Amino acid sequence: MNLSVNDLSLYIHVPFCFDKCDYCDFFSIPHHGRPDNRLLEREFRLIEAMGSRWLRRLQCRSLETIYIGGGTPSSIGLDRLERLLSIIANLIKKEGIAFEGEYTMEANPRDISDDLIELLESYKINRLSLGLQSLNDRDLRAIGRSGSRAQSLNALSVLSSRWKGRFSLDIIAGIPGQKSESIDEIVETAVESGADHLSIYQLTIEEGTPLARKIAQGLRRAPQDEDYLRLFKHAVETAEKTGFKRYEVSAFARKGCESKHNLRYWYLRPYLGLGSGAVSTLPLADGRALRFCTGKGRYMKEILSHRQRFTEALMTGFRLVAGVDESMISGTGIPDHPFRLIRKTITDYRKRGLLFMKNGRMGLTHQGLDLLDRFLLDCLVELDITWPENRS
């Protein structure tokens, strides 16, 4: 298998949380403050073994970004977290890899402390992604999220006074019963705390989650589409008024503070995932890609075809406010001038003022981004007709 990897990012999945939120459908194991050391040790061994094997096979000499996600990495306790960070540091050192880039870890407010910050700084982590979601206790209860307003405000106070790196806040818009004032407060608090990045997500009801079951049983009110749109638009407007520039459908940043790691996903750059549930995508020399993951005891592997790669290039590239140009997807094995394959859709959305073209790039306008899913579906329907028959 001829892999073609010139640069690489690393994602480490820690599948443990203090508790599992009602809306969450990610692979995670709640521990309620008592993590199982045997399970943790198994995960650490898996991360170490996979990392050593793949970093050596790829002959990796430098990393662009590292991201520790989950789950909630901060929830496993300082001693266990230090063990994980030392494993990552030793992998990098043993393989002779250079790394001076963006190093992010996800955390929850309940875990923020001076001791945690001291540990993270000692391992050169320079960015935190804090799962705030809301500062309203009623909102948090409505989605079955543990924690409280008081914990969140305390965490932000500690970060403001102690943390020297950058940090981002996660916010959910569209919680049933949520008020626009709740959105205003959390964005204003973000500004006051010194956060330089916001991720604002619309609440989605995933099949099989506790929230979906509670809605089916009449124990929770289902969010209405008009509430989704109204609250999300309000969140977008509020964030932009306070100096956060929207650069992706759900992401906002101060100038120069965009998430480099997430941008690499959206630009289809190669990444290696380590740990249970972690996905890896590595390009092949012919424009296809190898994707594999370990999850819930299973190992899965597939080769993404040229069409799958092109489809992903559209799905990620058009999420970006700056749009996409043909050079971003030229390595996916697509014929020259690939946008001709979706010419009809592009023309239609441009006539309606939903799509722009400028300096060789095209993207969806702010109004068009509200219709991203519809636009991508129209692209896929057109590709069924225009895709070259002699390509996979």
mmCIF file of N, CA, C and O in Angstrom, residues 297-336:
data_model
loop_
_atom_site.group_PDB
_atom_site.id
_atom_site.type_symbol
_atom_site.label_atom_id
_atom_site.label_comp_id
_atom_site.label_asym_id
_atom_site.label_seq_id
_atom_site.Cartn_x
_atom_site.Cartn_y
_atom_site.Cartn_z
ATOM 1 N N GLY A 297 -13.536 -2.562 20.513
ATOM 2 C CA GLY A 297 -12.943 -3.880 20.343
ATOM 3 C C GLY A 297 -12.815 -4.341 18.910
ATOM 4 O O GLY A 297 -12.307 -5.423 18.651
ATOM 5 N N ARG A 298 -13.262 -3.529 17.946
ATOM 6 C CA ARG A 298 -13.193 -3.953 16.543
ATOM 7 C C ARG A 298 -12.182 -3.081 15.805
ATOM 8 O O ARG A 298 -12.012 -1.913 16.096
ATOM 9 N N TYR A 299 -11.542 -3.686 14.812
ATOM 10 C CA TYR A 299 -10.638 -2.939 13.948
ATOM 11 C C TYR A 299 -11.286 -2.870 12.575
ATOM 12 O O TYR A 299 -11.637 -3.899 11.999
ATOM 13 N N MET A 300 -11.456 -1.656 12.058
ATOM 14 C CA MET A 300 -12.118 -1.482 10.765
ATOM 15 C C MET A 300 -11.200 -0.740 9.809
ATOM 16 O O MET A 300 -10.501 0.197 10.214
ATOM 17 N N LYS A 301 -11.193 -1.164 8.556
ATOM 18 C CA LYS A 301 -10.338 -0.539 7.559
ATOM 19 C C LYS A 301 -11.063 -0.501 6.223
ATOM 20 O O LYS A 301 -11.761 -1.446 5.855
ATOM 21 N N GLU A 302 -10.914 0.611 5.505
ATOM 22 C CA GLU A 302 -11.468 0.710 4.169
ATOM 23 C C GLU A 302 -10.604 1.631 3.328
ATOM 24 O O GLU A 302 -9.862 2.466 3.846
ATOM 25 N N ILE A 303 -10.688 1.437 2.021
ATOM 26 C CA ILE A 303 -10.028 2.323 1.067
ATOM 27 C C ILE A 303 -11.092 3.248 0.494
ATOM 28 O O ILE A 303 -12.063 2.785 -0.110
ATOM 29 N N LEU A 304 -10.924 4.537 0.719
ATOM 30 C CA LEU A 304 -11.868 5.516 0.180
ATOM 31 C C LEU A 304 -11.584 5.724 -1.298
ATOM 32 O O LEU A 304 -10.459 6.017 -1.687
ATOM 33 N N SER A 305 -12.610 5.573 -2.119
ATOM 34 C CA SER A 305 -12.463 5.734 -3.562
ATOM 35 C C SER A 305 -12.260 7.198 -3.924
ATOM 36 O O SER A 305 -12.413 8.098 -3.087
ATOM 37 N N HIS A 306 -11.922 7.439 -5.205
ATOM 38 C CA HIS A 306 -11.776 8.812 -5.677
ATOM 39 C C HIS A 306 -13.074 9.589 -5.481
ATOM 40 O O HIS A 306 -13.054 10.758 -5.075
ATOM 41 N N ARG A 307 -14.192 8.946 -5.743
ATOM 42 C CA ARG A 307 -15.456 9.655 -5.580
ATOM 43 C C ARG A 307 -15.722 9.960 -4.108
ATOM 44 O O ARG A 307 -16.202 11.048 -3.771
ATOM 45 N N GLN A 308 -15.441 9.026 -3.234
ATOM 46 C CA GLN A 308 -15.631 9.285 -1.802
ATOM 47 C C GLN A 308 -14.758 10.439 -1.338
ATOM 48 O O GLN A 308 -15.189 11.289 -0.556
ATOM 49 N N ARG A 309 -13.520 10.480 -1.832
ATOM 50 C CA ARG A 309 -12.622 11.566 -1.458
ATOM 51 C C ARG A 309 -13.130 12.909 -1.984
ATOM 52 O O ARG A 309 -13.075 13.922 -1.294
ATOM 53 N N PHE A 310 -13.619 12.899 -3.214
ATOM 54 C CA PHE A 310 -14.143 14.137 -3.781
ATOM 55 C C PHE A 310 -15.377 14.597 -2.999
ATOM 56 O O PHE A 310 -15.538 15.779 -2.699
ATOM 57 N N THR A 311 -16.240 13.645 -2.665
ATOM 58 C CA THR A 311 -17.438 13.979 -1.886
ATOM 59 C C THR A 311 -17.050 14.584 -0.545
ATOM 60 O O THR A 311 -17.633 15.580 -0.107
ATOM 61 N N GLU A 312 -16.053 13.994 0.126
ATOM 62 C CA GLU A 312 -15.612 14.546 1.402
ATOM 63 C C GLU A 312 -14.997 15.930 1.229
ATOM 64 O O GLU A 312 -15.148 16.799 2.087
ATOM 65 N N ALA A 313 -14.299 16.134 0.112
ATOM 66 C CA ALA A 313 -13.716 17.454 -0.154
ATOM 67 C C ALA A 313 -14.811 18.509 -0.264
ATOM 68 O O ALA A 313 -14.659 19.634 0.235
ATOM 69 N N LEU A 314 -15.920 18.151 -0.894
ATOM 70 C CA LEU A 314 -17.050 19.086 -0.985
ATOM 71 C C LEU A 314 -17.676 19.303 0.391
ATOM 72 O O LEU A 314 -17.975 20.441 0.789
ATOM 73 N N MET A 315 -17.868 18.226 1.132
ATOM 74 C CA MET A 315 -18.552 18.308 2.422
ATOM 75 C C MET A 315 -17.756 19.107 3.447
ATOM 76 O O MET A 315 -18.329 19.782 4.303
ATOM 77 N N THR A 316 -16.437 19.032 3.373
ATOM 78 C CA THR A 316 -15.614 19.788 4.321
ATOM 79 C C THR A 316 -15.294 21.181 3.796
ATOM 80 O O THR A 316 -15.360 22.164 4.538
ATOM 81 N N GLY A 317 -14.955 21.286 2.513
ATOM 82 C CA GLY A 317 -14.558 22.572 1.952
ATOM 83 C C GLY A 317 -15.660 23.607 1.987
ATOM 84 O O GLY A 317 -15.414 24.791 2.270
ATOM 85 N N PHE A 318 -16.889 23.195 1.724
ATOM 86 C CA PHE A 318 -17.992 24.148 1.693
ATOM 87 C C PHE A 318 -18.500 24.489 3.105
ATOM 88 O O PHE A 318 -19.373 25.341 3.246
ATOM 89 N N ARG A 319 -17.947 23.848 4.126
ATOM 90 C CA ARG A 319 -18.229 24.280 5.496
ATOM 91 C C ARG A 319 -17.509 25.592 5.810
ATOM 92 O O ARG A 319 -17.894 26.330 6.708
ATOM 93 N N LEU A 320 -16.426 25.861 5.080
ATOM 94 C CA LEU A 320 -15.584 27.009 5.365
ATOM 95 C C LEU A 320 -16.178 28.282 4.790
ATOM 96 O O LEU A 320 -16.615 28.307 3.636
ATOM 97 N N VAL A 321 -16.168 29.343 5.582
ATOM 98 C CA VAL A 321 -16.686 30.634 5.120
ATOM 99 C C VAL A 321 -15.876 31.128 3.929
ATOM 100 O O VAL A 321 -16.424 31.737 3.002
ATOM 101 N N ALA A 322 -14.572 30.873 3.920
ATOM 102 C CA ALA A 322 -13.720 31.310 2.807
ATOM 103 C C ALA A 322 -13.943 30.479 1.551
ATOM 104 O O ALA A 322 -13.466 30.843 0.474
ATOM 105 N N GLY A 323 -14.642 29.363 1.686
ATOM 106 C CA GLY A 323 -14.923 28.535 0.526
ATOM 107 C C GLY A 323 -13.785 27.602 0.174
ATOM 108 O O GLY A 323 -12.889 27.327 0.977
ATOM 109 N N VAL A 324 -13.808 27.133 -1.044
ATOM 110 C CA VAL A 324 -12.886 26.095 -1.497
ATOM 111 C C VAL A 324 -12.414 26.432 -2.901
ATOM 112 O O VAL A 324 -13.136 27.049 -3.682
ATOM 113 N N ASP A 325 -11.189 26.062 -3.220
ATOM 114 C CA ASP A 325 -10.744 26.183 -4.607
ATOM 115 C C ASP A 325 -10.319 24.805 -5.110
ATOM 116 O O ASP A 325 -10.171 23.856 -4.331
ATOM 117 N N GLU A 326 -10.126 24.696 -6.409
ATOM 118 C CA GLU A 326 -9.873 23.386 -7.001
ATOM 119 C C GLU A 326 -8.560 22.781 -6.513
ATOM 120 O O GLU A 326 -8.419 21.561 -6.464
ATOM 121 N N SER A 327 -7.598 23.620 -6.132
ATOM 122 C CA SER A 327 -6.317 23.083 -5.669
ATOM 123 C C SER A 327 -6.471 22.298 -4.370
ATOM 124 O O SER A 327 -5.675 21.403 -4.081
ATOM 125 N N MET A 328 -7.503 22.626 -3.573
ATOM 126 C CA MET A 328 -7.731 21.924 -2.312
ATOM 127 C C MET A 328 -8.100 20.465 -2.540
ATOM 128 O O MET A 328 -7.870 19.625 -1.671
ATOM 129 N N ILE A 329 -8.659 20.169 -3.681
ATOM 130 C CA ILE A 329 -9.132 18.807 -3.920
ATOM 131 C C ILE A 329 -8.440 18.166 -5.117
ATOM 132 O O ILE A 329 -8.841 17.104 -5.568
ATOM 133 N N SER A 330 -7.369 18.812 -5.601
ATOM 134 C CA SER A 330 -6.701 18.286 -6.792
ATOM 135 C C SER A 330 -5.996 16.971 -6.522
ATOM 136 O O SER A 330 -5.720 16.207 -7.443
ATOM 137 N N GLY A 331 -5.699 16.679 -5.255
ATOM 138 C CA GLY A 331 -5.009 15.443 -4.929
ATOM 139 C C GLY A 331 -5.929 14.264 -4.693
ATOM 140 O O GLY A 331 -5.493 13.219 -4.233
ATOM 141 N N THR A 332 -7.194 14.395 -4.996
ATOM 142 C CA THR A 332 -8.128 13.306 -4.738
ATOM 143 C C THR A 332 -8.367 12.427 -5.965
ATOM 144 O O THR A 332 -9.279 11.623 -5.989
ATOM 145 N N GLY A 333 -7.526 12.585 -6.982
ATOM 146 C CA GLY A 333 -7.642 11.741 -8.165
ATOM 147 C C GLY A 333 -8.786 12.112 -9.074
ATOM 148 O O GLY A 333 -9.230 11.304 -9.897
ATOM 149 N N ILE A 334 -9.278 13.344 -8.984
ATOM 150 C CA ILE A 334 -10.413 13.804 -9.769
ATOM 151 C C ILE A 334 -9.907 14.348 -11.108
ATOM 152 O O ILE A 334 -8.791 14.855 -11.192
ATOM 153 N N PRO A 335 -10.707 14.264 -12.172
ATOM 154 C CA PRO A 335 -10.304 14.870 -13.443
ATOM 155 C C PRO A 335 -10.056 16.368 -13.286
ATOM 156 O O PRO A 335 -10.453 16.986 -12.293
ATOM 157 N N ASP A 336 -9.389 16.966 -14.265
ATOM 158 C CA ASP A 336 -9.144 18.400 -14.236
ATOM 159 C C ASP A 336 -10.461 19.166 -14.143
ATOM 160 O O ASP A 336 -11.499 18.715 -14.632
#
